[in-house]
Short mmCIF file of C-alpha atoms in Angstrom, two decimals:
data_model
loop_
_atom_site.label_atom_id
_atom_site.label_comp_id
_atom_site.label_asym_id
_atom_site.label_seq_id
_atom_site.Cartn_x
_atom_site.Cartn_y
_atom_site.Cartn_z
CA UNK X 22 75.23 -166.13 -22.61
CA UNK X 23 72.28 -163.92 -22.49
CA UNK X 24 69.40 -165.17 -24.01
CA UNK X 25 67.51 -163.04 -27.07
CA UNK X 26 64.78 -160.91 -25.75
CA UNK X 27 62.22 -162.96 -27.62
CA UNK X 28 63.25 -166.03 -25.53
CA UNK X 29 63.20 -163.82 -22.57
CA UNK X 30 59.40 -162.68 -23.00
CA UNK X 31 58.39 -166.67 -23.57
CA UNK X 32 57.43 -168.93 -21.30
CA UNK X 33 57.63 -172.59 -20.96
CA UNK X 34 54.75 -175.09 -19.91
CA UNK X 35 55.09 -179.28 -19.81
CA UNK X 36 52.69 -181.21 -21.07
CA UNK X 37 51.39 -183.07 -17.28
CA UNK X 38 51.06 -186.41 -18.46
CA UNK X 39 49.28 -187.78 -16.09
CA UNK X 40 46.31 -185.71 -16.53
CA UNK X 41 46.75 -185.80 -20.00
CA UNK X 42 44.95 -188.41 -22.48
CA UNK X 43 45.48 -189.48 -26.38
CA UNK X 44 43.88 -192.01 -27.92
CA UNK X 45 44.07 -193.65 -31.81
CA UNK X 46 41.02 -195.50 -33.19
CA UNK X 47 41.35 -198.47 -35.50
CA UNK X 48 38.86 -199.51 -37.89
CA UNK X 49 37.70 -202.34 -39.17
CA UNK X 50 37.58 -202.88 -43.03
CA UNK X 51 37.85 -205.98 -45.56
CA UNK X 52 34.66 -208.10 -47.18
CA UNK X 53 34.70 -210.21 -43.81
CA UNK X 54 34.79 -206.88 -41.85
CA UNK X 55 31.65 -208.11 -39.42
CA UNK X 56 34.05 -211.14 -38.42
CA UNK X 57 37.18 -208.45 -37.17
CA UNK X 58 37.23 -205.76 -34.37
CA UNK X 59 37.46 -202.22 -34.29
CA UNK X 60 40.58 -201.15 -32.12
CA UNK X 61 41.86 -198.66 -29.68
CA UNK X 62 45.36 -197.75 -28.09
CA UNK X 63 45.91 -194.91 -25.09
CA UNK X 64 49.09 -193.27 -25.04
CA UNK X 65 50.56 -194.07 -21.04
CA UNK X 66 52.63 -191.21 -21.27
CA UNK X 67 52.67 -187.77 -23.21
CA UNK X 68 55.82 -186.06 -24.24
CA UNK X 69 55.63 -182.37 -24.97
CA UNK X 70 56.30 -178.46 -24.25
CA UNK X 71 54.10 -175.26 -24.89
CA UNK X 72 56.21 -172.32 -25.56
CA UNK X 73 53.83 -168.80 -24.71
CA UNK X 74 54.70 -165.23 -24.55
CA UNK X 75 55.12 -163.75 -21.41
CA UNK X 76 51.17 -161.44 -20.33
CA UNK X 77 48.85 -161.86 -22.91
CA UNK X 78 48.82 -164.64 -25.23
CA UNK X 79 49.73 -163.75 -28.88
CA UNK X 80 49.15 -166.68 -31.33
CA UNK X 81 51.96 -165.82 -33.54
CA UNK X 82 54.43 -166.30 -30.91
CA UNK X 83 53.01 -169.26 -29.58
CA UNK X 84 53.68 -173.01 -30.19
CA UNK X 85 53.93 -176.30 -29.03
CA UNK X 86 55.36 -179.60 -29.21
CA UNK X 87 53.84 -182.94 -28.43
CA UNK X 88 55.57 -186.43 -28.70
CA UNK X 89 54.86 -190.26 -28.16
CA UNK X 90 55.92 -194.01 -28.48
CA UNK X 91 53.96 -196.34 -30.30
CA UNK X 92 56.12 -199.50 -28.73
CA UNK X 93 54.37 -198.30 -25.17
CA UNK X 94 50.74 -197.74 -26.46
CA UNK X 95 48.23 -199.62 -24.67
CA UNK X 96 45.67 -201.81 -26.82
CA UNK X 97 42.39 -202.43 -26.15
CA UNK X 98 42.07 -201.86 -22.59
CA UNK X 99 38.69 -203.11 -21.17
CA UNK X 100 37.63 -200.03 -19.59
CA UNK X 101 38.81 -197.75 -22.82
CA UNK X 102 36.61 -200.39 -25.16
CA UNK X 103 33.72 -200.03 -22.80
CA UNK X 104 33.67 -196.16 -23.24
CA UNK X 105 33.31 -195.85 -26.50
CA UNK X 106 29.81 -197.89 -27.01
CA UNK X 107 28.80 -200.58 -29.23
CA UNK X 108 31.25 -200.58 -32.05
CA UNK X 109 33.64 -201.21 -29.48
CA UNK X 110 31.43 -203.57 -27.17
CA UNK X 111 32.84 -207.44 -28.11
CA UNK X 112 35.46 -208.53 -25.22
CA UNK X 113 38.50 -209.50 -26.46
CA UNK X 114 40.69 -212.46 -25.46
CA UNK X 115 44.41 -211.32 -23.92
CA UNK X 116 45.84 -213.53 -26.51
CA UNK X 117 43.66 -211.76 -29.35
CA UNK X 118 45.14 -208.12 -28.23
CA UNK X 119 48.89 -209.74 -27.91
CA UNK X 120 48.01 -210.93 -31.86
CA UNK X 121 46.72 -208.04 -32.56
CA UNK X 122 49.49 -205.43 -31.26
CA UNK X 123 51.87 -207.53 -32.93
CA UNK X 124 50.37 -207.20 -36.28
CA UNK X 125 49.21 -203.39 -35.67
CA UNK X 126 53.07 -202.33 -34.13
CA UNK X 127 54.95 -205.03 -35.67
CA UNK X 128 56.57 -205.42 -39.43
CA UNK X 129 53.48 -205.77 -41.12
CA UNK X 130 52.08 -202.54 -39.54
CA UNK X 131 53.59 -199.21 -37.84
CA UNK X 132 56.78 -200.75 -37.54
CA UNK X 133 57.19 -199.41 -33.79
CA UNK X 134 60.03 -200.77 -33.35
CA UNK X 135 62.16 -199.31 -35.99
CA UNK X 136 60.30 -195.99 -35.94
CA UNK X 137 59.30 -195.90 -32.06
CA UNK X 138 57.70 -192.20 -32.08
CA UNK X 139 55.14 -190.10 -33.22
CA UNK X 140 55.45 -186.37 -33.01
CA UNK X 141 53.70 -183.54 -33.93
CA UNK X 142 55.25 -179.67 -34.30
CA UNK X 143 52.86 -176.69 -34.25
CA UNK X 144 53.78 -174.33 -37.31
CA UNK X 145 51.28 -171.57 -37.16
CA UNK X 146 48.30 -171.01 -34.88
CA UNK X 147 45.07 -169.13 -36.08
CA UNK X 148 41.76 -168.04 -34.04
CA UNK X 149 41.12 -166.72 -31.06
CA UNK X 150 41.24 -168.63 -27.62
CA UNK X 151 38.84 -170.69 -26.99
CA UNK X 152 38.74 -171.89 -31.06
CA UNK X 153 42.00 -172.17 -32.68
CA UNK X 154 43.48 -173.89 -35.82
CA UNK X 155 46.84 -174.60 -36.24
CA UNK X 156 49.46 -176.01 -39.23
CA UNK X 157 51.29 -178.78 -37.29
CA UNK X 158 53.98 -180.98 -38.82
CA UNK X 159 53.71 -184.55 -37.85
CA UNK X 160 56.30 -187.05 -38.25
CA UNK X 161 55.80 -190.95 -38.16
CA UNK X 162 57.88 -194.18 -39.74
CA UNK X 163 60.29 -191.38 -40.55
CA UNK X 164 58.14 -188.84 -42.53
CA UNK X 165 56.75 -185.53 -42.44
CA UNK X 166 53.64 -184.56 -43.25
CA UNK X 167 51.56 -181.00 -42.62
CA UNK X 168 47.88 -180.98 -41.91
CA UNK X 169 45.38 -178.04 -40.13
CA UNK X 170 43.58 -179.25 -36.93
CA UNK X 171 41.21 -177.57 -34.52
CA UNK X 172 41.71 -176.94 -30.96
CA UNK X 173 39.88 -175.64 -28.05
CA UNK X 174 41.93 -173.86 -25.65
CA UNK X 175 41.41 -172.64 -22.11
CA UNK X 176 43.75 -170.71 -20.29
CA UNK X 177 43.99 -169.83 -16.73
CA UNK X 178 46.81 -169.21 -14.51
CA UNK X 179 48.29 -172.25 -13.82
CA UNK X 180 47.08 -174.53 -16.70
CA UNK X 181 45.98 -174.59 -20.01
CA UNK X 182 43.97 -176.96 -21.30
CA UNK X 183 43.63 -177.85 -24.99
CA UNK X 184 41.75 -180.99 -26.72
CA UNK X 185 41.14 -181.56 -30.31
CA UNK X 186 41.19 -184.64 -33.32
CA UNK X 187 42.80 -185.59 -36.46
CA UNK X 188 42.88 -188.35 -38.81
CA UNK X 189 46.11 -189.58 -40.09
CA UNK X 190 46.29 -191.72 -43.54
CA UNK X 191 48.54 -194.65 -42.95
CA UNK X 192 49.25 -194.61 -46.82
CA UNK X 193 50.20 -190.83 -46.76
CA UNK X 194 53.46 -192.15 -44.14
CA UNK X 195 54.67 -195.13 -47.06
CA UNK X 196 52.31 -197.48 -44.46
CA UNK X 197 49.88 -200.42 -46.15
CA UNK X 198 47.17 -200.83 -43.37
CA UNK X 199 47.16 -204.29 -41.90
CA UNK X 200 45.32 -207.12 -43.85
CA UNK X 201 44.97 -210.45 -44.11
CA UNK X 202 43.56 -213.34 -46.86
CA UNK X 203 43.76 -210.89 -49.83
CA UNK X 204 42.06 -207.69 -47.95
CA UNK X 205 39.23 -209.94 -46.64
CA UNK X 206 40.02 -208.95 -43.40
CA UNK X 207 41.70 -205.40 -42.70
CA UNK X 208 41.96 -202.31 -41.07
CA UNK X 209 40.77 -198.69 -42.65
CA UNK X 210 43.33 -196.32 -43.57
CA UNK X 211 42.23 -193.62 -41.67
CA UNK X 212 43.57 -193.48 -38.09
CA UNK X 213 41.40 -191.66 -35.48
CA UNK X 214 43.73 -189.72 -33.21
CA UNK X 215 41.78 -187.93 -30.20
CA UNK X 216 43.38 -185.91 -27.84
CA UNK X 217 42.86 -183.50 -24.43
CA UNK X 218 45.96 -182.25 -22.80
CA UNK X 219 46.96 -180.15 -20.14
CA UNK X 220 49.97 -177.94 -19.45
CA UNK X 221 51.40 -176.63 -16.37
CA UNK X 222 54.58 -174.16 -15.58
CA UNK X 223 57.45 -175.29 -16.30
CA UNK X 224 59.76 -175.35 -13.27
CA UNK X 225 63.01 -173.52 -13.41
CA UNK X 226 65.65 -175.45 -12.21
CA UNK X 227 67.81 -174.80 -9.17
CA UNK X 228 71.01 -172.55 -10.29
#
């Protein structure tokens, strides 16, 4: 089957998860919220694809794709905690993270198991390279929401490189944030999500 000559003029890059980073920052809330923790989980590995037109980019015909699990998200890594400075600076006991990723991926929170993956769908793109904005649909605990972001892209010949933020409402995704003892200890609504990811080609496979 021949393919349409819009597909022909595209090209396909992967998301090179290795050199690729996403992070989601937790924070604390509640009347007691000097006695809890702020949080943060890396994403191991990066699903995704960027689709671009063949010679110079046009936004309109661009787009990407960009998936994860939550059931594989690392929390509270020692180095990650360290990074971020003092809000982040108490060490935390390995049984306090195993408590804590039960309640944050568990029934009582994202409910990872039943709804393992987060992804998010470009819809539009808008700018000019190196400052773009783009409509992106996300999907979590089996919703859809759509929400404008910022990016700032690099190209060059073999990569491009893209990092940006967002905040996701737990609430917006039929979530309640995590509490305990009546809300005297909980976590905000408002999840941090950071990102900077680069793409390579996308090999063609053998025929």
């Amino acid at each position: 089957m021949r393919q349409s000559a819009a597909a022909q003029q595209q090209a396909l890059w992967q998301i090179d998860a290795a050199a690729s980073t996403l992070s989601v920052h937790v924070f604390r809330a509640g009347r007691a919220a000097k006695l809890g923790h702020n949080h943060v989980l890396n994403a191991p590995k990066l699903m995704g694809k960027l689709r671009l037109p063949q010679g110079e980019p046009e936004l309109a015909a661009a787009g990407f794709e960009l998936a994860l699990r939550l059931d594989e998200l690392q929390l509270d890594a020692p180095a990650a905690r360290a990074a971020l400075g003092a809000a982040w600076a108490s060490t935390l006991a390995p049984e306090m993270v195993a408590a804590t990723r039960a309640n944050m991926l568990g029934e009582s929170g994202l409910q990872a198991g039943a709804f393992p993956l987060l992804r998010l769908r470009s819809l539009r793109l808008a700018g000019a390279l190196p400052k773009l904005a783009t409509l992106v649909e996300i999907e979590l605990h089996g919703r859809r929401q759509q929400q404008w972001l910022a990016l700032h892209a690099t190209m060059e010949s073999a990569t491009v490189h893209a990092r940006g933020a967002m905040v996701l409402r737990q609430s917006d995704f039929g979530l309640t944030p995590f509490s305990v003892a009546g809300g005297l200890l909980s976590v905000q609504d408002e999840l941090l999500i950071e990102f900077d990811l680069l793409a390579r080609p996308q090999q063609e496979p053998e025929r």
